[in-house]
Structures are given as structure tokens and as C-alpha cells.
mmCIF file of C-alpha atoms in Angstrom:
data_model
loop_
_atom_site.group_PDB
_atom_site.id
_atom_site.type_symbol
_atom_site.label_atom_id
_atom_site.label_comp_id
_atom_site.label_asym_id
_atom_site.label_seq_id
_atom_site.Cartn_x
_atom_site.Cartn_y
_atom_site.Cartn_z
ATOM 1 C CA MET A 1 0.000 0.000 0.000
ATOM 2 C CA LYS A 2 1.366 3.383 -1.053
ATOM 3 C CA LEU A 3 1.330 6.194 1.431
ATOM 4 C CA ILE A 4 0.375 9.651 0.325
ATOM 5 C CA THR A 5 2.724 12.035 1.940
ATOM 6 C CA ARG A 6 2.630 15.776 2.103
ATOM 7 C CA SER A 7 5.692 16.051 -0.175
ATOM 8 C CA ASN A 8 4.027 13.827 -2.819
ATOM 9 C CA CYS A 9 0.927 16.049 -2.805
ATOM 10 C CA THR A 10 3.085 19.161 -3.068
ATOM 11 C CA ILE A 11 4.968 17.746 -6.059
ATOM 12 C CA GLN A 12 1.731 16.672 -7.791
ATOM 13 C CA LEU A 13 0.136 20.064 -7.162
ATOM 14 C CA PHE A 14 3.239 21.785 -8.523
ATOM 15 C CA LEU A 15 3.225 19.640 -11.667
ATOM 16 C CA VAL A 16 -0.481 20.240 -12.321
ATOM 17 C CA SER A 17 0.015 23.994 -11.817
ATOM 18 C CA LEU A 18 2.992 23.956 -14.177
ATOM 19 C CA ILE A 19 1.036 22.133 -16.887
ATOM 20 C CA VAL A 20 -1.895 24.546 -16.590
ATOM 21 C CA ALA A 21 0.455 27.550 -16.725
ATOM 22 C CA LEU A 22 2.228 26.212 -19.817
ATOM 23 C CA MET A 23 -1.062 25.522 -21.586
ATOM 24 C CA THR A 24 -2.263 29.087 -21.022
ATOM 25 C CA MET A 25 1.000 30.390 -22.456
ATOM 26 C CA LEU A 26 0.620 28.478 -25.743
ATOM 27 C CA PRO A 27 0.127 30.806 -28.686
ATOM 28 C CA SER A 28 -3.489 31.340 -29.596
ATOM 29 C CA THR A 29 -2.589 30.598 -33.222
ATOM 30 C CA LEU A 30 -2.480 26.898 -32.360
ATOM 31 C CA PHE A 31 -6.201 27.075 -31.709
ATOM 32 C CA ALA A 32 -7.097 29.689 -34.333
ATOM 33 C CA LYS A 33 -9.740 28.896 -36.900
ATOM 34 C CA GLU A 34 -9.070 29.051 -40.607
ATOM 35 C CA PRO A 35 -9.062 32.630 -41.966
ATOM 36 C CA GLU A 36 -12.108 33.744 -43.953
ATOM 37 C CA TYR A 37 -10.082 34.074 -47.149
ATOM 38 C CA ALA A 38 -8.691 30.487 -47.000
ATOM 39 C CA LYS A 39 -11.332 29.105 -49.367
ATOM 40 C CA TRP A 40 -10.519 31.841 -51.885
ATOM 41 C CA SER A 41 -6.758 31.338 -51.582
ATOM 42 C CA ARG A 42 -7.243 27.683 -52.555
ATOM 43 C CA LEU A 43 -9.212 28.818 -55.624
ATOM 44 C CA ALA A 44 -6.482 31.367 -56.445
ATOM 45 C CA PHE A 45 -3.824 28.619 -56.166
ATOM 46 C CA SER A 46 -5.759 26.382 -58.561
ATOM 47 C CA GLU A 47 -6.135 29.243 -61.068
ATOM 48 C CA ILE A 48 -2.384 29.939 -60.868
ATOM 49 C CA LYS A 49 -1.635 26.258 -61.493
ATOM 50 C CA LYS A 50 -3.995 26.217 -64.502
ATOM 51 C CA LYS A 51 -2.423 29.261 -66.145
ATOM 52 C CA TYR A 52 1.194 28.541 -65.095
ATOM 53 C CA PRO A 53 1.466 24.734 -64.878
ATOM 54 C CA ASN A 54 5.283 24.737 -65.060
ATOM 55 C CA ALA A 55 5.814 27.499 -62.507
ATOM 56 C CA SER A 56 6.604 26.967 -58.868
ATOM 57 C CA VAL A 57 5.050 29.207 -56.257
ATOM 58 C CA ILE A 58 7.765 30.923 -54.232
ATOM 59 C CA ASP A 59 5.378 32.750 -51.917
ATOM 60 C CA TYR A 60 1.942 34.280 -51.770
ATOM 61 C CA LEU A 61 0.113 36.950 -49.828
ATOM 62 C CA HIS A 62 -3.507 37.767 -49.148
ATOM 63 C CA VAL A 63 -3.447 41.451 -50.042
ATOM 64 C CA GLU A 64 -6.953 42.534 -49.125
ATOM 65 C CA ARG A 65 -10.665 41.930 -49.001
ATOM 66 C CA LYS A 66 -12.628 44.782 -50.473
ATOM 67 C CA LYS A 67 -16.378 45.365 -50.415
ATOM 68 C CA MET A 68 -17.410 46.514 -53.866
ATOM 69 C CA ILE A 69 -19.880 49.335 -54.427
ATOM 70 C CA SER A 70 -22.459 47.902 -56.784
ATOM 71 C CA GLU A 71 -26.113 48.673 -57.331
ATOM 72 C CA THR A 72 -26.764 45.379 -59.095
ATOM 73 C CA VAL A 73 -24.961 43.124 -56.582
ATOM 74 C CA PRO A 74 -25.120 44.722 -53.121
ATOM 75 C CA ASP A 75 -23.188 41.907 -51.465
ATOM 76 C CA GLU A 76 -20.179 41.881 -53.834
ATOM 77 C CA VAL A 77 -16.699 41.318 -52.379
ATOM 78 C CA GLU A 78 -13.252 41.101 -53.991
ATOM 79 C CA GLU A 79 -10.340 39.125 -52.552
ATOM 80 C CA THR A 80 -6.876 40.006 -53.871
ATOM 81 C CA PHE A 81 -3.856 37.710 -53.660
ATOM 82 C CA LYS A 82 -0.305 38.215 -54.852
ATOM 83 C CA PHE A 83 1.743 35.203 -55.950
ATOM 84 C CA TRP A 84 5.492 35.179 -56.557
ATOM 85 C CA LEU A 85 6.325 32.583 -59.178
ATOM 86 C CA ASN A 86 9.436 31.054 -60.717
ATOM 87 C CA GLU A 87 9.104 29.664 -64.219
ATOM 88 C CA ASN A 88 12.184 28.569 -66.180
ATOM 89 C CA GLY A 89 14.454 30.737 -64.018
ATOM 90 C CA LYS A 90 12.281 33.821 -64.477
ATOM 91 C CA GLN A 91 10.713 35.276 -61.338
ATOM 92 C CA PHE A 92 7.573 37.373 -61.545
ATOM 93 C CA ALA A 93 4.436 38.208 -59.615
ATOM 94 C CA VAL A 94 0.801 37.595 -60.446
ATOM 95 C CA TYR A 95 -2.168 39.262 -58.807
ATOM 96 C CA VAL A 96 -5.300 37.136 -58.563
ATOM 97 C CA ARG A 97 -8.567 38.973 -57.996
ATOM 98 C CA ILE A 98 -11.663 36.975 -57.154
ATOM 99 C CA ARG A 99 -15.032 38.708 -57.021
ATOM 100 C CA TYR A 100 -17.952 36.892 -55.472
ATOM 101 C CA VAL A 101 -21.278 37.339 -53.731
ATOM 102 C CA LEU A 102 -20.654 37.223 -49.994
ATOM 103 C CA ALA A 103 -24.017 35.682 -49.058
ATOM 104 C CA THR A 104 -23.867 32.835 -51.583
ATOM 105 C CA ASP A 105 -20.109 32.511 -52.429
ATOM 106 C CA LYS A 106 -21.072 32.668 -56.124
ATOM 107 C CA VAL A 107 -17.959 33.595 -58.112
ATOM 108 C CA LEU A 108 -18.509 36.542 -60.430
ATOM 109 C CA LEU A 109 -14.990 37.118 -61.774
ATOM 110 C CA ILE A 110 -11.472 35.708 -61.579
ATOM 111 C CA LYS A 111 -8.746 37.917 -63.023
ATOM 112 C CA LEU A 112 -4.994 37.210 -63.180
ATOM 113 C CA THR A 113 -2.570 40.071 -63.841
ATOM 114 C CA GLU A 114 1.198 39.627 -64.246
ATOM 115 C CA THR A 115 3.586 42.205 -62.830
ATOM 116 C CA THR A 116 7.337 42.464 -62.360
ATOM 117 C CA ARG A 117 6.964 43.710 -58.778
#
């Protein structure tokens, strides 16, 4: 039969307190939900791969989400992404703009624009 001593309880209490303290110090990003633009970044990636099948993506950035002023589509939003690509030793950037209806996620426009910057 194991005896529970005061020192054992103190050690166990210390360990539990330490674990709780460490868990509260974990970055909140470990528990963060997926960003709202994630779905659209996946679509932008697939459009990049369609247009530039031999290019490798060096990096990408979600530039902005912009609410469009439209009388015909009051719920219109545009997501803008910038991709840095490398194709046959040539590096360049491509902006991908995706316009859609916020309430329904219906895509209205996908536009790719190459730039040197």
C-alpha cells in the first residue's frame, strides 16, 4: 500500500500547476480557426496552377478583401492575392482577384494580372 505524503501532494500540485500555466502560455494561433479568405486562396492557387502549370510558387500573400460598391450586386466582395512565381528561371508576380457574392459565395470574376513587382 502506497502512502500519500505531504511532499508527494506538493509535487503533484506543482506539476499540475505547471502544466496549466504552460497551456495558457501556448500561442493562440495553435487554436485559431481558418481565416475567412482560406477558401478563396485555394481557388487562387488552382487558377495559378492552370495558367502557369510549369511554374513553382515561391510565396503568396492575401493582399486585401474589399467590399465593392455595386447597385446590381449589393453583397459583392473582392479578394486580392499576390503570388510570386518562378518559371524557367524567371521570377515574376501575379495578382489574382476573385469577385464573389458574400451571401452565396457565387464567383462573379477571376482575373490574373502579371507584374514584375
